[in-house]
């Protein structure tokens, strides 16, 4: 590795600063566009040593754990706290623009919907047993080393206030030496905790953990590898006007505020549809909102999430009927013939996208579609399929659900012109 003076020209797709050199691009984490830096370079990667001439776009990070890897920093959770808001937001919107253009799609992309600090209600911590108790934090980038955190400017205020309690509970859970994950969901009336670990618990371990949870106010439930050890009160989330008890460790949108923006975009676009299909529905993020105006058929492969949606819909007042179907849409997409009853459709697949399902939607006559994705590249691929079949884009909205990261949520709305 050699130390070099580099001028940072722009940000890359992962948030690294890019320097153009005679031998090609060099990627430098924690560098801002316009910086002149001293970096240790090996091949096309640079490790920031010092900022020699700071860019006007460089700002002071709000988190004490953010920065180049050293003993007390570099938790691996954020990539861009050092970049001014306007530059950061333009860069994140451009991720969506570039993904669409890579598929030949030229569309008007709305300004990024901003996300405030402390908006994340779902956080996944790494933990490991030590001689002094459990260390709780995040894995340093490209490393298994867990950086213990004292605060997180992305996580909700409630999660931050509960960090000492979470460390105590992680210590109770850590009966093995292996690292494990502790998913934390800020729900009502308390935190929903789900531990996933490579070790097993004995019956005395279970009793000890249950006792530890009982002693911590503000914790509603704790599960270990899918087993509910204690549920003091059922944790609940509100999807529109309907309360849902999500399955332990199940997928929910990371930010309540971002979910509301996405929900409003989707429901406004599909509100005149008498019957709507919600594909990859999860526990009902969109289905239960849409049911305020439409009959909804929700399709999801995860049985626990689908059961939570079904229970909530059956007990809800003032919504239209919601039917559910457990189905792996990657292996068995809804065929065009099965889509005939619907006037509206929303799909929100995992990061891999919904290529096979998009091909069947493209063969349908559904007038209005809403495509939701956390991966602009696979979204662009799926949109290309739909556009080639005659659909047209009416709007594309990037949403900063994952603040200071290289991830961006997108809602794309489409219509099929009347023949």
CSV table of C-alpha atoms in Angstrom, one decimal:
chain,number,residue,atom,x,y,z
A,1,UNK,CA,0.0,0.0,0.0
A,2,UNK,CA,1.3,3.4,-1.0
A,3,UNK,CA,0.3,6.8,0.3
A,4,UNK,CA,-1.0,9.1,-2.4
A,5,UNK,CA,-2.4,12.6,-2.8
A,6,UNK,CA,-5.8,12.3,-4.5
A,7,UNK,CA,-8.4,14.8,-5.7
A,8,UNK,CA,-11.9,13.5,-5.2
A,9,UNK,CA,-14.1,14.2,-8.2
A,10,UNK,CA,-17.5,12.6,-7.3
A,11,UNK,CA,-19.3,10.0,-5.3
A,12,UNK,CA,-19.6,6.4,-6.4
A,13,UNK,CA,-22.7,4.2,-6.2
A,14,UNK,CA,-21.7,2.9,-2.8
A,15,UNK,CA,-21.0,6.4,-1.4
A,16,UNK,CA,-17.2,6.2,-1.8
A,17,UNK,CA,-15.3,9.2,-3.1
A,18,UNK,CA,-13.8,8.6,-6.5
A,19,UNK,CA,-10.5,10.0,-7.7
A,20,UNK,CA,-9.5,9.8,-11.3
A,21,UNK,CA,-5.9,8.8,-11.7
A,22,UNK,CA,-3.7,7.8,-14.8
A,23,UNK,CA,-4.2,4.1,-13.9
A,24,UNK,CA,-8.0,4.4,-13.4
A,25,UNK,CA,-10.5,5.2,-10.7
A,26,UNK,CA,-9.6,4.9,-7.0
A,27,UNK,CA,-12.4,4.6,-4.5
A,28,UNK,CA,-11.9,6.3,-1.1
A,29,UNK,CA,-14.5,5.8,1.7
A,30,UNK,CA,-15.3,8.9,3.8
A,31,UNK,CA,-14.1,11.3,1.1
A,32,UNK,CA,-16.4,14.0,-0.2
A,33,UNK,CA,-16.5,15.5,-3.8
A,34,UNK,CA,-14.0,18.3,-4.0
A,35,UNK,CA,-11.7,17.0,-1.2
A,36,UNK,CA,-8.0,16.7,-1.7
A,37,UNK,CA,-6.9,13.8,0.5
A,38,UNK,CA,-3.9,11.7,1.5
A,39,UNK,CA,-4.9,8.0,1.2
A,40,UNK,CA,-3.2,4.7,1.4
A,41,UNK,CA,-3.8,3.1,-2.0
A,42,UNK,CA,-3.9,-0.6,-2.9
A,43,UNK,CA,-5.1,-1.4,-6.4
A,44,UNK,CA,-8.3,0.6,-6.8
A,45,UNK,CA,-9.1,1.1,-3.1
A,46,UNK,CA,-7.9,3.9,-0.9
A,47,UNK,CA,-8.0,4.2,2.9
A,48,UNK,CA,-8.4,7.8,4.0
A,49,UNK,CA,-5.4,9.0,6.0
A,50,UNK,CA,-6.0,12.7,6.1
A,51,UNK,CA,-8.1,15.4,4.4
A,52,UNK,CA,-5.5,17.9,3.1
A,53,UNK,CA,-8.0,20.3,1.5
A,54,UNK,CA,-11.6,19.9,2.6
A,55,UNK,CA,-14.4,20.4,0.1
A,56,UNK,CA,-17.1,23.0,0.6
A,57,UNK,CA,-19.4,20.0,0.6
A,58,UNK,CA,-17.7,18.4,3.6
A,59,UNK,CA,-19.6,18.7,6.9
A,60,UNK,CA,-19.0,17.5,10.5
A,61,UNK,CA,-20.6,14.1,11.0
A,62,UNK,CA,-23.3,14.1,13.7
A,63,UNK,CA,-22.3,10.7,15.0
A,64,UNK,CA,-19.2,10.0,17.2
A,65,UNK,CA,-18.9,6.5,15.7
A,66,UNK,CA,-18.7,7.7,12.1
A,67,UNK,CA,-15.4,7.9,10.3
A,68,UNK,CA,-12.4,5.9,9.0
A,69,UNK,CA,-11.8,2.7,10.8
A,70,UNK,CA,-10.0,3.1,14.1
A,71,UNK,CA,-10.6,2.0,17.7
A,72,UNK,CA,-13.7,4.2,18.4
A,73,UNK,CA,-15.2,4.8,15.0
A,74,UNK,CA,-16.2,3.2,11.7
A,75,UNK,CA,-19.3,1.2,13.0
A,76,UNK,CA,-20.2,0.3,9.3
A,77,UNK,CA,-23.7,1.6,9.6
A,78,UNK,CA,-23.5,4.9,7.6
A,79,UNK,CA,-21.4,5.9,4.6
A,80,UNK,CA,-22.2,9.6,4.0
A,81,UNK,CA,-22.6,11.6,7.2
A,82,UNK,CA,-19.7,13.8,6.1
A,83,UNK,CA,-21.4,15.1,2.9
A,84,UNK,CA,-23.6,18.3,2.8
A,85,UNK,CA,-27.3,17.6,2.6
A,86,UNK,CA,-27.9,19.1,-0.9
A,87,UNK,CA,-25.0,17.2,-2.4
A,88,UNK,CA,-26.1,14.0,-0.6
A,89,UNK,CA,-29.7,14.2,-1.8
A,90,UNK,CA,-28.7,15.0,-5.4
A,91,UNK,CA,-26.4,11.9,-5.3
A,92,UNK,CA,-29.1,9.6,-3.9
A,93,UNK,CA,-31.7,10.8,-6.5
A,94,UNK,CA,-29.1,10.3,-9.2
A,95,UNK,CA,-28.8,6.6,-8.2
A,96,UNK,CA,-32.4,6.2,-9.4
A,97,UNK,CA,-31.8,8.3,-12.5
A,98,UNK,CA,-28.7,6.2,-13.5
A,99,UNK,CA,-30.5,2.9,-12.9
A,100,UNK,CA,-33.4,3.9,-15.2
A,101,UNK,CA,-31.1,5.2,-17.8
A,102,UNK,CA,-29.1,2.0,-17.8
A,103,UNK,CA,-32.3,0.4,-19.2
A,104,UNK,CA,-33.0,3.2,-21.6
A,105,UNK,CA,-35.7,4.7,-19.5
A,106,UNK,CA,-35.8,8.4,-19.5
A,107,UNK,CA,-38.3,9.6,-16.9
A,108,UNK,CA,-38.8,12.6,-14.7
A,109,UNK,CA,-37.6,11.6,-11.2
A,110,UNK,CA,-39.0,13.6,-8.4
A,111,UNK,CA,-36.7,15.2,-5.8
A,112,UNK,CA,-35.6,12.9,-3.0
A,113,UNK,CA,-38.1,12.7,-0.1
A,114,UNK,CA,-35.9,13.4,2.8
A,115,UNK,CA,-35.6,11.3,6.0
A,116,UNK,CA,-34.9,12.8,9.3
A,117,UNK,CA,-32.4,11.5,11.8
A,118,UNK,CA,-33.8,9.1,14.5
A,119,UNK,CA,-36.5,7.9,12.1
A,120,UNK,CA,-35.5,4.2,11.9
A,121,UNK,CA,-37.9,2.0,13.9
A,122,UNK,CA,-36.2,-1.2,12.8
A,123,UNK,CA,-32.5,-1.8,13.6
A,124,UNK,CA,-30.5,-5.0,13.5
A,125,UNK,CA,-27.6,-5.1,15.9
A,126,UNK,CA,-24.7,-7.5,16.1
A,127,UNK,CA,-23.7,-8.9,19.5
A,128,UNK,CA,-21.1,-11.2,21.0
A,129,UNK,CA,-20.3,-12.5,24.5
A,130,UNK,CA,-17.1,-11.2,26.1
A,131,UNK,CA,-15.5,-11.6,29.5
A,132,UNK,CA,-17.1,-8.2,30.5
A,133,UNK,CA,-20.6,-9.0,29.2
A,134,UNK,CA,-22.0,-8.7,25.7
A,135,UNK,CA,-20.7,-6.1,23.2
A,136,UNK,CA,-23.6,-4.7,21.2
A,137,UNK,CA,-23.2,-2.6,18.1
A,138,UNK,CA,-22.6,-2.9,14.3
A,139,UNK,CA,-20.1,-4.8,12.2
A,140,UNK,CA,-17.4,-2.6,10.9
A,141,UNK,CA,-17.5,-2.4,7.1
A,142,UNK,CA,-16.1,-5.6,5.4
A,143,UNK,CA,-15.3,-7.1,8.9
A,144,UNK,CA,-16.7,-9.3,11.6
A,145,UNK,CA,-15.4,-6.9,14.2
A,146,UNK,CA,-18.3,-5.5,16.2
A,147,UNK,CA,-18.0,-1.8,17.1
A,148,UNK,CA,-19.8,-1.1,20.4
A,149,UNK,CA,-22.1,1.9,20.1
A,150,UNK,CA,-23.3,4.3,22.8
A,151,UNK,CA,-25.7,6.2,20.5
A,152,UNK,CA,-27.1,5.9,17.0
A,153,UNK,CA,-28.3,9.0,15.1
A,154,UNK,CA,-30.3,6.9,12.7
A,155,UNK,CA,-32.2,4.8,15.2
A,156,UNK,CA,-35.4,6.1,16.9
A,157,UNK,CA,-35.1,8.0,20.2
A,158,UNK,CA,-36.8,5.1,22.0
A,159,UNK,CA,-34.2,2.6,20.7
A,160,UNK,CA,-31.4,4.9,21.8
A,161,UNK,CA,-32.9,5.3,25.3
A,162,UNK,CA,-33.1,1.5,25.5
A,163,UNK,CA,-29.5,0.8,24.5
A,164,UNK,CA,-28.4,0.1,28.1
A,165,UNK,CA,-31.3,-2.4,28.5
A,166,UNK,CA,-30.5,-3.9,25.1
A,167,UNK,CA,-26.9,-4.5,26.2
A,168,UNK,CA,-28.2,-6.2,29.4
A,169,UNK,CA,-30.5,-8.4,27.5
A,170,UNK,CA,-27.8,-9.3,24.9
A,171,UNK,CA,-25.6,-10.4,27.8
A,172,UNK,CA,-28.4,-12.6,29.0
A,173,UNK,CA,-28.9,-14.2,25.6
A,174,UNK,CA,-25.2,-14.6,24.8
A,175,UNK,CA,-24.7,-18.1,26.2
A,176,UNK,CA,-22.4,-19.1,23.3
A,177,UNK,CA,-19.2,-17.3,22.2
A,178,UNK,CA,-20.4,-16.9,18.6
A,179,UNK,CA,-21.7,-13.6,17.3
A,180,UNK,CA,-25.5,-13.3,16.9
A,181,UNK,CA,-28.0,-10.8,15.6
A,182,UNK,CA,-30.5,-8.9,17.7
A,183,UNK,CA,-33.3,-7.3,15.6
A,184,UNK,CA,-35.1,-4.4,17.4
A,185,UNK,CA,-38.5,-3.1,16.3
A,186,UNK,CA,-39.8,0.1,17.9
A,187,UNK,CA,-43.5,-0.9,18.2
A,188,UNK,CA,-46.4,-0.2,20.5
A,189,UNK,CA,-46.4,-0.7,23.4
A,190,UNK,CA,-42.7,-1.7,23.6
A,191,UNK,CA,-39.7,-3.0,21.7
A,192,UNK,CA,-40.0,-6.2,19.8
A,193,UNK,CA,-36.7,-8.1,20.0
A,194,UNK,CA,-35.7,-11.1,17.9
A,195,UNK,CA,-32.4,-12.9,18.5
A,196,UNK,CA,-31.0,-15.1,15.8
A,197,UNK,CA,-28.0,-17.1,17.0
A,198,UNK,CA,-25.9,-20.2,16.0
A,199,UNK,CA,-26.0,-21.6,19.5
A,200,UNK,CA,-28.8,-23.3,21.5
A,201,UNK,CA,-30.5,-22.5,24.8
A,202,UNK,CA,-31.0,-24.8,27.8
A,203,UNK,CA,-34.1,-24.6,29.9
A,204,UNK,CA,-32.3,-22.7,32.6
A,205,UNK,CA,-31.1,-20.3,29.9
A,206,UNK,CA,-34.7,-19.7,28.8
A,207,UNK,CA,-35.8,-19.0,32.4
A,208,UNK,CA,-32.9,-16.6,33.0
A,209,UNK,CA,-33.6,-14.7,29.8
A,210,UNK,CA,-37.3,-14.5,30.6
A,211,UNK,CA,-36.5,-13.1,34.0
A,212,UNK,CA,-34.2,-10.5,32.5
A,213,UNK,CA,-36.9,-9.4,30.0
A,214,UNK,CA,-39.5,-9.1,32.8
A,215,UNK,CA,-37.1,-6.7,34.6
A,216,UNK,CA,-36.9,-4.3,31.7
A,217,UNK,CA,-39.7,-1.9,31.2
A,218,UNK,CA,-40.3,-1.0,27.6
A,219,UNK,CA,-39.8,-4.5,26.1
A,220,UNK,CA,-42.9,-6.1,24.7
A,221,UNK,CA,-41.6,-9.4,23.3
A,222,UNK,CA,-38.4,-11.4,22.9
A,223,UNK,CA,-37.9,-14.4,20.6
A,224,UNK,CA,-34.9,-16.6,20.1
A,225,UNK,CA,-34.5,-18.3,16.7
A,226,UNK,CA,-38.2,-17.9,16.1
A,227,UNK,CA,-39.3,-19.2,19.5
A,228,UNK,CA,-41.3,-16.7,21.6
A,229,UNK,CA,-39.7,-16.8,25.0
A,230,UNK,CA,-41.8,-14.1,26.5
A,231,UNK,CA,-44.5,-11.8,25.2
A,232,UNK,CA,-45.5,-9.3,27.9
A,233,UNK,CA,-47.8,-7.5,25.5
A,234,UNK,CA,-48.4,-8.1,21.8
A,235,UNK,CA,-46.3,-5.6,19.8
A,236,UNK,CA,-48.4,-3.7,17.2
A,237,UNK,CA,-47.8,-1.4,14.2
A,238,UNK,CA,-50.4,0.7,12.5
A,239,UNK,CA,-50.9,0.2,8.8
A,240,UNK,CA,-53.3,3.0,8.0
A,241,UNK,CA,-56.2,2.7,10.4
A,242,UNK,CA,-55.5,-1.0,11.1
A,243,UNK,CA,-53.3,-2.4,13.9
A,244,UNK,CA,-51.1,-5.4,13.1
A,245,UNK,CA,-49.2,-7.7,15.4
A,246,UNK,CA,-46.1,-8.4,13.2
A,247,UNK,CA,-44.5,-11.8,13.3
A,248,UNK,CA,-41.2,-12.1,15.3
A,249,UNK,CA,-38.4,-10.7,13.2
A,250,UNK,CA,-40.7,-10.3,10.2
A,251,UNK,CA,-40.1,-7.7,7.5
A,252,UNK,CA,-41.5,-4.3,8.0
A,253,UNK,CA,-40.5,-1.0,6.5
A,254,UNK,CA,-37.6,0.5,8.4
A,255,UNK,CA,-39.1,4.0,8.9
A,256,UNK,CA,-42.6,4.8,9.8
A,257,UNK,CA,-42.4,8.2,8.0
A,258,UNK,CA,-41.1,6.6,4.8
A,259,UNK,CA,-43.8,4.0,5.0
A,260,UNK,CA,-46.4,6.7,5.2
A,261,UNK,CA,-45.1,8.5,2.2
A,262,UNK,CA,-45.0,5.2,0.2
A,263,UNK,CA,-48.5,4.3,1.4
A,264,UNK,CA,-49.9,7.6,0.4
A,265,UNK,CA,-48.4,7.5,-3.1
A,266,UNK,CA,-49.7,3.9,-3.7
A,267,UNK,CA,-53.2,4.4,-2.2
A,268,UNK,CA,-53.8,7.7,-4.0
A,269,UNK,CA,-52.8,6.1,-7.4
A,270,UNK,CA,-55.1,3.0,-6.9
A,271,UNK,CA,-57.9,4.5,-4.9
A,272,UNK,CA,-60.5,4.3,-7.8
A,273,UNK,CA,-59.7,0.6,-8.4
A,274,UNK,CA,-62.6,-1.6,-7.2
A,275,UNK,CA,-60.3,-4.6,-6.8
A,276,UNK,CA,-56.6,-4.5,-6.1
A,277,UNK,CA,-53.9,-7.2,-6.0
A,278,UNK,CA,-51.1,-6.7,-3.5
A,279,UNK,CA,-48.1,-8.9,-4.5
A,280,UNK,CA,-45.3,-9.6,-2.0
A,281,UNK,CA,-47.7,-8.1,0.5
A,282,UNK,CA,-45.8,-8.9,3.7
A,283,UNK,CA,-47.9,-8.2,6.8
A,284,UNK,CA,-50.1,-5.7,5.0
A,285,UNK,CA,-48.2,-2.4,4.6
A,286,UNK,CA,-50.2,-1.5,1.5
A,287,UNK,CA,-53.0,-4.1,1.6
A,288,UNK,CA,-54.6,-2.7,4.7
A,289,UNK,CA,-54.4,0.9,3.6
A,290,UNK,CA,-55.8,0.0,0.2
A,291,UNK,CA,-58.7,-1.9,1.9
A,292,UNK,CA,-60.1,1.4,3.1
A,293,UNK,CA,-61.4,1.9,-0.5
A,294,UNK,CA,-60.9,-1.4,-2.4
A,295,UNK,CA,-61.4,-5.1,-2.2
A,296,UNK,CA,-57.8,-6.4,-1.8
A,297,UNK,CA,-56.2,-9.8,-2.6
A,298,UNK,CA,-52.9,-10.1,-0.8
A,299,UNK,CA,-50.3,-12.6,-2.0
A,300,UNK,CA,-47.2,-13.5,0.1
A,301,UNK,CA,-44.8,-16.4,0.5
A,302,UNK,CA,-44.1,-15.9,4.2
A,303,UNK,CA,-46.8,-17.7,6.1
A,304,UNK,CA,-46.3,-15.8,9.4
A,305,UNK,CA,-46.5,-12.4,7.8
A,306,UNK,CA,-49.6,-13.4,5.8
A,307,UNK,CA,-51.3,-14.8,9.0
A,308,UNK,CA,-50.6,-11.5,10.7
A,309,UNK,CA,-52.3,-9.6,7.8
A,310,UNK,CA,-55.3,-12.0,7.8
A,311,UNK,CA,-55.8,-11.6,11.6
A,312,UNK,CA,-55.7,-7.8,11.4
A,313,UNK,CA,-58.1,-7.6,8.5
A,314,UNK,CA,-60.6,-10.0,10.1
A,315,UNK,CA,-60.7,-7.8,13.3
A,316,UNK,CA,-60.6,-4.4,11.6
A,317,UNK,CA,-63.6,-2.2,11.3
A,318,UNK,CA,-64.6,0.0,8.4
A,319,UNK,CA,-62.5,-1.7,5.6
A,320,UNK,CA,-63.4,-3.6,2.5
A,321,UNK,CA,-62.8,-7.4,2.3
A,322,UNK,CA,-59.2,-8.6,2.2
A,323,UNK,CA,-58.4,-12.1,0.9
A,324,UNK,CA,-55.0,-13.7,1.3
A,325,UNK,CA,-53.0,-16.3,-0.6
A,326,UNK,CA,-49.7,-18.0,0.4
A,327,UNK,CA,-47.7,-18.3,-2.8
A,328,UNK,CA,-44.1,-18.1,-3.8
A,329,UNK,CA,-44.3,-15.5,-6.6
A,330,UNK,CA,-40.8,-16.2,-7.8
A,331,UNK,CA,-41.7,-19.8,-8.6
A,332,UNK,CA,-45.4,-19.4,-9.2
A,333,UNK,CA,-46.2,-15.9,-10.4
A,334,UNK,CA,-49.8,-14.9,-10.8
A,335,UNK,CA,-50.5,-15.5,-14.4
A,336,UNK,CA,-52.1,-12.9,-16.7
A,337,UNK,CA,-55.3,-14.8,-16.7
A,338,UNK,CA,-55.4,-14.7,-12.9
A,339,UNK,CA,-55.0,-10.9,-13.0
A,340,UNK,CA,-58.1,-10.2,-15.0
A,341,UNK,CA,-60.4,-9.4,-12.0
A,342,UNK,CA,-58.1,-6.5,-10.9
A,343,UNK,CA,-58.2,-2.8,-11.8
A,344,UNK,CA,-55.1,-2.0,-9.7
A,345,UNK,CA,-52.0,-3.8,-8.6
A,346,UNK,CA,-49.0,-3.0,-6.3
A,347,UNK,CA,-45.9,-5.1,-6.0
A,348,UNK,CA,-43.1,-4.7,-3.5
A,349,UNK,CA,-40.6,-7.5,-4.0
A,350,UNK,CA,-37.3,-8.2,-2.2
A,351,UNK,CA,-34.1,-6.7,-3.6
A,352,UNK,CA,-34.0,-9.4,-6.4
A,353,UNK,CA,-37.0,-7.7,-8.0
A,354,UNK,CA,-39.9,-9.4,-9.7
A,355,UNK,CA,-38.8,-10.2,-13.2
A,356,UNK,CA,-41.0,-13.3,-13.8
A,357,UNK,CA,-44.0,-11.7,-12.2
A,358,UNK,CA,-43.5,-8.5,-14.2
A,359,UNK,CA,-43.6,-10.5,-17.4
A,360,UNK,CA,-47.1,-11.7,-16.4
A,361,UNK,CA,-48.3,-8.3,-15.4
A,362,UNK,CA,-47.1,-7.0,-18.7
A,363,UNK,CA,-49.5,-9.4,-20.4
A,364,UNK,CA,-52.4,-8.2,-18.3
A,365,UNK,CA,-54.8,-5.4,-18.9
A,366,UNK,CA,-54.7,-3.9,-15.4
A,367,UNK,CA,-55.1,-0.1,-15.8
A,368,UNK,CA,-53.0,1.1,-12.9
A,369,UNK,CA,-49.8,-0.3,-11.3
A,370,UNK,CA,-47.6,0.8,-8.4
A,371,UNK,CA,-44.1,-0.6,-8.3
A,372,UNK,CA,-42.2,-0.3,-5.0
A,373,UNK,CA,-38.5,-1.3,-4.6
A,374,UNK,CA,-35.4,-0.9,-2.4
A,375,UNK,CA,-33.2,-1.7,-5.4
A,376,UNK,CA,-33.3,0.8,-8.3
A,377,UNK,CA,-31.4,-1.6,-10.6
A,378,UNK,CA,-33.9,-4.5,-10.4
A,379,UNK,CA,-36.8,-2.0,-10.4
A,380,UNK,CA,-35.5,-0.5,-13.7
A,381,UNK,CA,-35.3,-4.0,-15.2
A,382,UNK,CA,-38.9,-4.7,-14.2
A,383,UNK,CA,-40.1,-1.4,-15.4
A,384,UNK,CA,-38.5,-2.0,-18.8
A,385,UNK,CA,-40.6,-5.1,-19.1
A,386,UNK,CA,-43.8,-3.2,-18.3
A,387,UNK,CA,-43.0,-0.2,-20.5
A,388,UNK,CA,-42.3,-2.4,-23.5
A,389,UNK,CA,-45.8,-3.9,-23.1
A,390,UNK,CA,-47.5,-0.5,-23.4
A,391,UNK,CA,-47.5,0.9,-19.8
A,392,UNK,CA,-46.3,4.4,-19.3
A,393,UNK,CA,-44.7,5.9,-16.2
A,394,UNK,CA,-46.6,8.7,-14.5
A,395,UNK,CA,-44.2,9.3,-11.7
A,396,UNK,CA,-41.0,8.1,-10.0
A,397,UNK,CA,-40.4,9.1,-6.4
A,398,UNK,CA,-37.1,8.2,-4.5
A,399,UNK,CA,-37.5,8.1,-0.7
A,400,UNK,CA,-34.6,8.2,1.7
A,401,UNK,CA,-35.7,5.5,4.0
A,402,UNK,CA,-32.1,4.4,4.7
A,403,UNK,CA,-30.5,7.7,5.7
A,404,UNK,CA,-26.8,8.2,5.0
A,405,UNK,CA,-26.5,4.9,3.2
A,406,UNK,CA,-26.3,3.8,-0.5
A,407,UNK,CA,-29.8,2.3,-0.3
A,408,UNK,CA,-32.8,4.2,-1.6
A,409,UNK,CA,-36.5,3.3,-1.7
A,410,UNK,CA,-38.5,4.0,-4.9
A,411,UNK,CA,-42.2,4.2,-5.8
A,412,UNK,CA,-43.0,4.1,-9.5
A,413,UNK,CA,-46.5,4.6,-10.7
A,414,UNK,CA,-47.7,3.4,-14.1
A,415,UNK,CA,-50.8,3.4,-16.3
A,416,UNK,CA,-51.9,1.5,-19.3
A,417,UNK,CA,-53.5,3.9,-21.8
A,418,UNK,CA,-57.0,3.1,-22.8
A,419,UNK,CA,-57.2,1.5,-26.3
